[in-house]
Coordinates of C-alpha atoms in Angstrom, one line a residue:
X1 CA -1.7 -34.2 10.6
X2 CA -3.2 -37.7 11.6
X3 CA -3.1 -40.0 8.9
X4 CA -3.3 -43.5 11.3
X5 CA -6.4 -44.8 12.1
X6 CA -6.2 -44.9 15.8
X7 CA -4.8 -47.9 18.0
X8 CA -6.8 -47.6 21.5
X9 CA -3.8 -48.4 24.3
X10 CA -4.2 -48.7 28.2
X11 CA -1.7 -47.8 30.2
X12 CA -0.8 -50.9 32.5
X13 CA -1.1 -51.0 35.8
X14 CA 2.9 -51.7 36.6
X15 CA 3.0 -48.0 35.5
X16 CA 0.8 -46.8 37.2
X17 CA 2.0 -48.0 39.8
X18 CA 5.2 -46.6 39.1
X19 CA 4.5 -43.5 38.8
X20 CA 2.7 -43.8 42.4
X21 CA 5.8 -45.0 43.5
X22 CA 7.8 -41.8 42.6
X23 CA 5.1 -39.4 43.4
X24 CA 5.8 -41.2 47.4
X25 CA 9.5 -40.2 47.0
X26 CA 9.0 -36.9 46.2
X27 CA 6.5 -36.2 48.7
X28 CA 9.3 -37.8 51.3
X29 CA 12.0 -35.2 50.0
X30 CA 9.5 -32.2 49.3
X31 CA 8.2 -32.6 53.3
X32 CA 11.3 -33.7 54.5
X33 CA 11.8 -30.9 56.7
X34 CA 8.5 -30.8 58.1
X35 CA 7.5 -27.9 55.4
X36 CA 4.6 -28.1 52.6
X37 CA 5.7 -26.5 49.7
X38 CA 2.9 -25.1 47.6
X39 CA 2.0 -25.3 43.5
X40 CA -0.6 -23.4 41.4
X41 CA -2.3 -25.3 38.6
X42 CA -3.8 -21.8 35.9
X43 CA -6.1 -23.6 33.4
X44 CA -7.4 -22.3 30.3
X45 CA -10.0 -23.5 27.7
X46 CA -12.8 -25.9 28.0
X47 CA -14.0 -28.3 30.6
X48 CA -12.0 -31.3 29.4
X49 CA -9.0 -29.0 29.8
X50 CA -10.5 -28.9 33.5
X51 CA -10.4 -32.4 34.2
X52 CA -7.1 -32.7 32.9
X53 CA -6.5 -30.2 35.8
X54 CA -7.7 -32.0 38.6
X55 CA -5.6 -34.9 38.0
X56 CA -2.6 -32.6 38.1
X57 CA -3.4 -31.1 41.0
X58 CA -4.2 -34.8 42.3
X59 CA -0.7 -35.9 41.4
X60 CA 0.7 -32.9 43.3
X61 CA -1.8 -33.2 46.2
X62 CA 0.3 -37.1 46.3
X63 CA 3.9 -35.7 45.9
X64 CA 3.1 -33.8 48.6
X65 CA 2.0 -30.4 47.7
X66 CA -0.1 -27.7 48.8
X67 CA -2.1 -25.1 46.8
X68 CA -1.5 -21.6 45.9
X69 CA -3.2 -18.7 43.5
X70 CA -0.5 -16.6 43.9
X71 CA 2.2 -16.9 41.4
X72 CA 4.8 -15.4 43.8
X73 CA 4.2 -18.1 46.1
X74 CA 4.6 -21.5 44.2
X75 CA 7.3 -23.8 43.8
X76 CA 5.6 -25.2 41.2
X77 CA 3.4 -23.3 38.7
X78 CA 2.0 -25.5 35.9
X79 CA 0.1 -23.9 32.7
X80 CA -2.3 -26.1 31.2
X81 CA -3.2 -24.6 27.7
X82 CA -6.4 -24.9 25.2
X83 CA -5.2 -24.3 21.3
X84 CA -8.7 -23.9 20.1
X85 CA -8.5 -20.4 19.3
X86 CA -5.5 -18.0 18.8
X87 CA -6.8 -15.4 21.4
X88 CA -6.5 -18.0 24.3
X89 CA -2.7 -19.1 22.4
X90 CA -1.5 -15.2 22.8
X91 CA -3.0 -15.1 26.4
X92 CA -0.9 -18.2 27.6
X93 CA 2.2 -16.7 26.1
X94 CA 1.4 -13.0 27.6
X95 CA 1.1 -15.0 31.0
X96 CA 3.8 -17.5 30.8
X97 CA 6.8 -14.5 29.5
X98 CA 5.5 -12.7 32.3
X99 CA 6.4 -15.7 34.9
X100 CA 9.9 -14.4 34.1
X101 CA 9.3 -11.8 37.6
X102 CA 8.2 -15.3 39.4
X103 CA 11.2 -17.0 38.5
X104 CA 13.5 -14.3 39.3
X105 CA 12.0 -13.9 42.8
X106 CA 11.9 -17.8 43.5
X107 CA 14.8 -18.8 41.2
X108 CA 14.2 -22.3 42.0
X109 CA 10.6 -22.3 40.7
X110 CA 10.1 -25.0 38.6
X111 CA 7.0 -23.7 35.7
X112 CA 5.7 -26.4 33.5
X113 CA 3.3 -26.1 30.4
X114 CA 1.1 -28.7 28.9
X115 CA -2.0 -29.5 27.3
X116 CA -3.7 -28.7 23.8
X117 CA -1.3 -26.0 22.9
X118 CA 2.0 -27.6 23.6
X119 CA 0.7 -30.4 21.3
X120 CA 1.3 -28.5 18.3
X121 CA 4.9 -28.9 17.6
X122 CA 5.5 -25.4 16.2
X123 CA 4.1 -24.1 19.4
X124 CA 6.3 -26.4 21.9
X125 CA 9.5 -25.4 19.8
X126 CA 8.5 -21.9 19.9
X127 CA 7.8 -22.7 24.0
X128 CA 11.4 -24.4 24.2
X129 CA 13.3 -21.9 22.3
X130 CA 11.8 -18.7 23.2
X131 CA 10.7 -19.1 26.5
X132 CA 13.5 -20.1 29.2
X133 CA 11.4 -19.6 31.9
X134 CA 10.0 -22.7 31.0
X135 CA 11.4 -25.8 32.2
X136 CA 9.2 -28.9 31.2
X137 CA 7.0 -29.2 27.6
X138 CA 4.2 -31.8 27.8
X139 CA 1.3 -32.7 25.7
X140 CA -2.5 -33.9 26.9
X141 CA -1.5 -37.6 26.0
X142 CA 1.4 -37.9 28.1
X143 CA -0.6 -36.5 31.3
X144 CA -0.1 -40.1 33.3
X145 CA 4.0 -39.7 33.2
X146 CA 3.6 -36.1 35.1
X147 CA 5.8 -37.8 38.2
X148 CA 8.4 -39.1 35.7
X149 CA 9.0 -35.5 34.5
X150 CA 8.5 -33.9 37.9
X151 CA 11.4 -36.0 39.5
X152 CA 13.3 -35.2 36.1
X153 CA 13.0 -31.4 37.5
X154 CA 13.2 -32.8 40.9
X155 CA 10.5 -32.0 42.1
X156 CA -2.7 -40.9 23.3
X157 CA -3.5 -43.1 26.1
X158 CA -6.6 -43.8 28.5
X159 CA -5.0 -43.7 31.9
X160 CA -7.0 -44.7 34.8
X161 CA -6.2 -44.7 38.6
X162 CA -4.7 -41.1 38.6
X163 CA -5.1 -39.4 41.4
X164 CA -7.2 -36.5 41.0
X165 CA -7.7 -33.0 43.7
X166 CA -10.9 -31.7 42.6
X167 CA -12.1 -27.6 42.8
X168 CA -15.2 -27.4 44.9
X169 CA -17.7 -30.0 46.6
X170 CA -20.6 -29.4 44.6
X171 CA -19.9 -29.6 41.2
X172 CA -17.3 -32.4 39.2
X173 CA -16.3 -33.2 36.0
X174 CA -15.9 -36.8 34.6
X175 CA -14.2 -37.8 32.0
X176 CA -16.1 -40.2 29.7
X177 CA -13.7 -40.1 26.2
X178 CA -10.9 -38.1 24.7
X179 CA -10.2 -37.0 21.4
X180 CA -12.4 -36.3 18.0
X181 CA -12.8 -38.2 14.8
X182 CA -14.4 -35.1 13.2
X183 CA -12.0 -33.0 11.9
X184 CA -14.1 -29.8 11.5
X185 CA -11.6 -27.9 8.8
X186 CA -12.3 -24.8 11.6
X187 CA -10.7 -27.2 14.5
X188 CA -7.5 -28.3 15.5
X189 CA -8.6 -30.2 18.4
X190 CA -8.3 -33.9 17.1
X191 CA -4.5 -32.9 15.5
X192 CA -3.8 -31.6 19.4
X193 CA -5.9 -34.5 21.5
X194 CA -5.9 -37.4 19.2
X195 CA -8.5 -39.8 17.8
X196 CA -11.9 -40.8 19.7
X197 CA -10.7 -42.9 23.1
X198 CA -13.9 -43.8 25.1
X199 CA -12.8 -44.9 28.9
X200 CA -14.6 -48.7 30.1
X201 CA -18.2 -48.2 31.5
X202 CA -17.4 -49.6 34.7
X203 CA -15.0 -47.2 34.8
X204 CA -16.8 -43.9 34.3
X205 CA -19.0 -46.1 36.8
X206 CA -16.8 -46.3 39.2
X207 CA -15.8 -42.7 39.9
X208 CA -19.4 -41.2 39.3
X209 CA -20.0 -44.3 42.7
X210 CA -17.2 -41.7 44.3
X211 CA -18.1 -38.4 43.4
X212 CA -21.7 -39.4 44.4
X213 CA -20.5 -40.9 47.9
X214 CA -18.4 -38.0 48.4
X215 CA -21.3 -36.0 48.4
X216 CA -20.8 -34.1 44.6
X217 CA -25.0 -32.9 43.2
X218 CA -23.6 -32.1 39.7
X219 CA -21.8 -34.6 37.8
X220 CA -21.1 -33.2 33.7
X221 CA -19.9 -36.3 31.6
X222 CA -17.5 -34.8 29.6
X223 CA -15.5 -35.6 26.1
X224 CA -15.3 -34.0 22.7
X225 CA -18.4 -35.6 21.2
X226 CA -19.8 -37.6 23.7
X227 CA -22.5 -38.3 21.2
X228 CA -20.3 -41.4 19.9
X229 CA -18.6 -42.6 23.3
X230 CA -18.7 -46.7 23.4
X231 CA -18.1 -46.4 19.5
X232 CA -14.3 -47.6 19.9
X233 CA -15.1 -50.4 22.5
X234 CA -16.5 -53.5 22.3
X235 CA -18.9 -53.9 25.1
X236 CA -22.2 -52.7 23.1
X237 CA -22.4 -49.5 25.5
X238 CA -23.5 -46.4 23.8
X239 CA -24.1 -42.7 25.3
X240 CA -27.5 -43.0 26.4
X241 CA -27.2 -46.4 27.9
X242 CA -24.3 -44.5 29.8
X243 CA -26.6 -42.1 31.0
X244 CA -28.9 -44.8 32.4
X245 CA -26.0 -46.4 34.1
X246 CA -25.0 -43.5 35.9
X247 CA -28.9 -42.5 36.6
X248 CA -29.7 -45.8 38.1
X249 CA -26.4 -45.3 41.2
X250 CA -28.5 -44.2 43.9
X251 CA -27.8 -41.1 45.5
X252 CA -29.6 -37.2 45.1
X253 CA -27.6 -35.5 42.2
X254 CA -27.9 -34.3 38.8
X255 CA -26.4 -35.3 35.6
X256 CA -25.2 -32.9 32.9
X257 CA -23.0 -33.8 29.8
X258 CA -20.9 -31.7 27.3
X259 CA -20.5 -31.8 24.6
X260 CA -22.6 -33.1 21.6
X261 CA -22.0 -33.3 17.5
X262 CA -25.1 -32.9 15.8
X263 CA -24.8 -35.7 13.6
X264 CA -24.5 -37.9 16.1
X265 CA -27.2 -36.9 18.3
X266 CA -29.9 -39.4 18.1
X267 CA -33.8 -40.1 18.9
X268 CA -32.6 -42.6 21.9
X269 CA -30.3 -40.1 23.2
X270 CA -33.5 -37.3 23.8
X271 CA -36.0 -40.2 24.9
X272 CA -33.3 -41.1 27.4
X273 CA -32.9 -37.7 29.3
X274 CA -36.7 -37.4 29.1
X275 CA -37.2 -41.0 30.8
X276 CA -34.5 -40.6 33.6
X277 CA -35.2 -38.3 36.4
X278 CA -31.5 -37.3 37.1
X279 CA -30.3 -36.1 33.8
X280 CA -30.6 -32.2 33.2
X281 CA -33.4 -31.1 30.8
X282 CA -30.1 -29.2 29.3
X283 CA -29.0 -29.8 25.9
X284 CA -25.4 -27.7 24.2
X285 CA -26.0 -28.3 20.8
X286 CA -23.2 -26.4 18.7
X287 CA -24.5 -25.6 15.1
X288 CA -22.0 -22.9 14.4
X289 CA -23.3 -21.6 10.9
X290 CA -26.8 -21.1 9.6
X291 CA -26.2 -21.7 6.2
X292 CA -25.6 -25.0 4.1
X293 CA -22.9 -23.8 2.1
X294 CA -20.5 -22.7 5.2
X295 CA -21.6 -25.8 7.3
X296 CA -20.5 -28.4 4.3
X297 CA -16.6 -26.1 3.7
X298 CA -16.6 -26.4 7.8
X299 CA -17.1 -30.8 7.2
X300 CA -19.7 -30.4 9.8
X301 CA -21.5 -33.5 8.5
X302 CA -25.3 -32.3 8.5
X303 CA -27.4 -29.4 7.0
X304 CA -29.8 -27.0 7.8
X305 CA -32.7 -29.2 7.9
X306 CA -31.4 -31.9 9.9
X307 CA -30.5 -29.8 12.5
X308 CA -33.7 -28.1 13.1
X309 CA -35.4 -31.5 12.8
X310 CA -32.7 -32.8 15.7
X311 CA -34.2 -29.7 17.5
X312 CA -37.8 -30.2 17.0
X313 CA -37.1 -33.4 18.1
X314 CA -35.4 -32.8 21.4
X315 CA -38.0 -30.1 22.4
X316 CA -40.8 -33.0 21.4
X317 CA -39.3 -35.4 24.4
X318 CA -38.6 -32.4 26.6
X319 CA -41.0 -29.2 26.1
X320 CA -38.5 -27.8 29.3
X321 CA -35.6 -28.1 27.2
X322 CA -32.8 -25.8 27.9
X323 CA -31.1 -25.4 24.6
X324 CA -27.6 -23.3 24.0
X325 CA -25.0 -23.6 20.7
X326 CA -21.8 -22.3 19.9
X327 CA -21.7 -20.0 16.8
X328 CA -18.0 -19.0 14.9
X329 CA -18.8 -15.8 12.6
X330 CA -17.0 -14.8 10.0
X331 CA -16.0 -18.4 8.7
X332 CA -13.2 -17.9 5.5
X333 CA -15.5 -16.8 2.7
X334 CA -19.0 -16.5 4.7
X335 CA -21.1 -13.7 2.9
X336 CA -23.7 -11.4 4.2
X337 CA -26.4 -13.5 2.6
X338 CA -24.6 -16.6 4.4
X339 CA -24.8 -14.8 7.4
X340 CA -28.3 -13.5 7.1
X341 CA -29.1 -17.8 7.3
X342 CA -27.7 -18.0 10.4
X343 CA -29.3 -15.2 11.8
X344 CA -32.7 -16.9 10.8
X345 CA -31.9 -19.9 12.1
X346 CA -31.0 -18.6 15.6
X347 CA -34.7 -16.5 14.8
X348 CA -36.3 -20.0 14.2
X349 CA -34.4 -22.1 16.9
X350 CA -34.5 -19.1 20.0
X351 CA -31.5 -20.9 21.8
X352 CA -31.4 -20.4 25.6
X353 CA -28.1 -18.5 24.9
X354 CA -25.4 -18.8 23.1
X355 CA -21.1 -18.9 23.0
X356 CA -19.9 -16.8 19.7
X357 CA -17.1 -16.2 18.5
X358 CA -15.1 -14.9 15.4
X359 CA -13.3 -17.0 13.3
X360 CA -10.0 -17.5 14.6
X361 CA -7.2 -19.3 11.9
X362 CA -5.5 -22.7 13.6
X363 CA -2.2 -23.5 11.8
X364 CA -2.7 -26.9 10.3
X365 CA -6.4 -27.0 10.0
X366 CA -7.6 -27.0 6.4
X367 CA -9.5 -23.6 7.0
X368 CA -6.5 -22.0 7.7
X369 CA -5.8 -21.6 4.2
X370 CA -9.0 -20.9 2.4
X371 CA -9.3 -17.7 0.7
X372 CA -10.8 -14.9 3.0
X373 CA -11.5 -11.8 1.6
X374 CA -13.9 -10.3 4.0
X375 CA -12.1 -7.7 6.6
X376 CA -12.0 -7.8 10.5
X377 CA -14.2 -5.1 10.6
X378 CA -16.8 -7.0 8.3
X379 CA -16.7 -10.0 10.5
X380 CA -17.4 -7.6 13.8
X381 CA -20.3 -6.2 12.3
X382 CA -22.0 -9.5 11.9
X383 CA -20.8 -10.5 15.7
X384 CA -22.1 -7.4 17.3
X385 CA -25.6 -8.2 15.2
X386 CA -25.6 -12.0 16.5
X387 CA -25.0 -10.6 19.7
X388 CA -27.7 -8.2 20.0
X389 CA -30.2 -10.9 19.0
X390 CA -28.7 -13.4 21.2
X391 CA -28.9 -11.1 24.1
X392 CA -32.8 -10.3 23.1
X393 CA -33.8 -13.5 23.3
X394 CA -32.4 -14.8 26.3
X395 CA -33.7 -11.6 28.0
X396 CA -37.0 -12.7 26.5
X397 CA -36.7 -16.8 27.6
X398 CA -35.8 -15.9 31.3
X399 CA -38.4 -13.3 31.5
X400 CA -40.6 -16.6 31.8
X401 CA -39.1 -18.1 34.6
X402 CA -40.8 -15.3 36.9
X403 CA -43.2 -16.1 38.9
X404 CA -42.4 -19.9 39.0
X405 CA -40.9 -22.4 42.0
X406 CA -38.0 -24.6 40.9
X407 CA -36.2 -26.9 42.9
X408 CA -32.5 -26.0 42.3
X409 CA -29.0 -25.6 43.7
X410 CA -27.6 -22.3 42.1
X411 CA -28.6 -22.8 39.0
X412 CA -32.1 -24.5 37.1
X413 CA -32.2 -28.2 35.9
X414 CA -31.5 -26.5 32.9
X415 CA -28.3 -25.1 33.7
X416 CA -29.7 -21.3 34.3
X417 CA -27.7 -18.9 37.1
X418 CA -29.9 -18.1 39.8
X419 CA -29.1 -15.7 42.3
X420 CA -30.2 -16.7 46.2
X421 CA -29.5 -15.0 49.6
X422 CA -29.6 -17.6 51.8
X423 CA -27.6 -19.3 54.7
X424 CA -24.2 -20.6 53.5
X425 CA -25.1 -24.0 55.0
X426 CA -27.6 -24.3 52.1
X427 CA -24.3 -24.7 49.2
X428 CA -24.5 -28.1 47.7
X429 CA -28.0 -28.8 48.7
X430 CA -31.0 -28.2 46.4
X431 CA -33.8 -26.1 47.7
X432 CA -37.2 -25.0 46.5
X433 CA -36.7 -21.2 45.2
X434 CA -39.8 -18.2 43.6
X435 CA -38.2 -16.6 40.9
X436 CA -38.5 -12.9 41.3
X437 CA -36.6 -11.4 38.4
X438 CA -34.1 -11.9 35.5
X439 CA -32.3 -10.0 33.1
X440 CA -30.4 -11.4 29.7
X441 CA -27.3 -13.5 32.2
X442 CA -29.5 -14.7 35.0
X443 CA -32.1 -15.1 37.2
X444 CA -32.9 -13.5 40.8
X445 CA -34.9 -15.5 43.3
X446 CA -35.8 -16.0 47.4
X447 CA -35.5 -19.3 49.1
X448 CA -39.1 -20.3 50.6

């Protein structure tokens, strides 16, 4: 458990540097002999987790590498892991004993595993000791040194200048901030990605100047709360004067961010994406309990009542606002009458859609040992109503997008699917579309 107050580092540039340095080495022995060798990057979890990705594959893209999906193929297969909830955990072990076929058929595969899980140091011994197929153990904070371990197996800190190989030309993922200050008793995310790191504004700057000239229409500003990013620094740069930053780059593309804390979202943050013309009307505001009692034993930092004021708020500066949450059901000790709130609430709010899930226990999170004395199957019973509802509303909320024209590229300002026949020549540009149907996932339209 953290119990430091956080020391913001940079790496310097001399390593940096370095580890540029070995990633041209190995790419000289890896193509010696005129071959490409190939590597597959499987990612699990949330966005962040993606961009953590990218630089991986950009660090392999420099050592030399090429790119695989198939397993059987790689030289190199590296697992990049989200801890967040135990389902995903048991996945990434299911998928990484089964890599013992891989390895047998290439016995000179080299499989790494990093990221949130491998953070938790009962879950990288368990890795180590259980798990031979595994040859290298590495945590989200030690991402920069991936050459330094890579020529090992021959092959906290804010790193910038890492090469990154992005999926897609359409959509990116940038990087504002790492880490939470929060500690939701629910979460083990701040014990498995550290304290609140924002990156330099001219940095963020910087690459969203490179995505844009490289032609990218959808840039998400991503961190754990990006709500407080600038709150660490000393330059007097909150979130929403971010968001102006990166609005005024010229250049035809949207901005989207994810995601926000509640009780840090503020009246200038709304005002702000209402006043500038390339931030998405598209808000994920995760409340995840209806009830008062449940949000203060989650240390969620607001109530009832300031939320749906935060909400009434938003929807003031933007009347098009697209608004989604995250829900957890079945919280240690959430009653029927607790649950009955949030059902209200989601009544009262009518969210866009919705991501819920059941409670899932994180070793070393205060939650995990609260009493519980409500069964699985109570807890399913309240997730299959909150679904329903969910499902109804949505249903009912794109049911008004037909008949209307919206200029989009695959999906709304607001962040809605949209189905399109259309020439493939049109991906990455934004087009004027009729919406001619929906149903509770998406919407269905024709070019004009």
């Amino acid at each position: 458990m953290l119990s430091m107050p956080y020391e913001r580092k940079e790496i310097a540039p001399e390593k940096i540097r370095e580890q540029e340095e070995i990633c041209r080495r190995i790419f000289d022995r890896v193509t010696a002999d005129g071959g490409r060798p190939l590597a597959m990057v499987d990612t699990y979890g949330c966005q962040q987790n993606e961009a953590d990705s990218e630089k991986i594959r950009g660090y392999l893209a420099e050592m030399g590498y090429g790119f695989t999906q198939d397993e059987f193929q790689a030289d190199v297969i590296v697992v990049n892991t989200c801890a967040v909830r135990e389902h995903a955990e048991m996945r990434v072990l299911g998928n990484v004993g089964a890599l013992n076929h891989t390895k047998k058929a290439r016995p000179g595969q080299i499989i790494a595993v990093c990221g949130c899980m491998v953070q938790q140091e009962h879950m990288a011994k368990k890795l180590k000791l259980s798990y031979p197929v595994v040859d290298l153990v590495f945590g989200p904070h030690e991402l920069w040194r991936f050459p330094d371990f890579a020529a090992e197996k021959n092959l906290g800190a804010v790193a910038e200048g890492i090469p990154q190989k992005r999926d897609g030309s359409v959509k990116a993922w940038l990087s504002i901030m790492y880490g939470c200050n929060n500690f939701c008793t629910y979460c083990v995310v701040p014990y498995v990605r550290g304290r609140e790191r924002s990156r330099r504004p001219e940095d963020v700057l910087r690459e969203a100047r490179e995505l844009i000239a490289a032609g990218y229409k959808e840039i998400t500003l991503l961190g754990q709360n990006v709500n407080s990013y600038g709150k660490d620094l000393d330059c007097g740069v909150d979130f929403a004067d971010l968001i102006r930053m990166v609005n005024d780059i010229p250049g035809d593309f949207l901005i989207r961010f994810m995601t926000s804390h509640p009780k840090d979202a503020t009246e200038k943050l709304f005002r702000t994406m209402a006043e500038c013309e390339k931030c998405a009307h598209q808000l994920h505001l995760p409340v995840q309990a209806g009830s008062d009692r449940i949000l203060k034993a989650m240390n969620r930092s607001y109530d009832r009542a300031k939320y749906l004021r935060q909400v009434a708020l938003a929807r003031q500066y933007m009347p098009d606002l697209v608004l989604t949450t995250d829900i957890i059901v079945g919280f240690p000790g959430e009653t029927d009458e607790d649950f009955a709130e949030t059902l209200s609430l989601v009544e009262e709010v009518r969210y866009d859609a919705m991501f819920t899930f059941i409670y899932s226990k994180r070793v070393g999170t205060p939650a995990a040992s609260m009493p519980d004395p409500y069964t699985r199957a109570d807890k399913q019973k309240h997730f299959d109503a909150l679904t329903e509802l969910a499902n109804r509303i949505s249903g009912e909320k794109h049911r008004e997008y037909e008949g209307k024209t919206l200029n989009l590229s695959s999906r709304t300002n607001g962040g809605r699917l949209v189905h399109l026949k259309g020439d493939p020549a049109l991906i990455g540009q934004f087009a004027q579309a009729s919406i001619t149907a929906s149903n509770t996932w998406a919407l269905y339209g024709e070019i004009e």
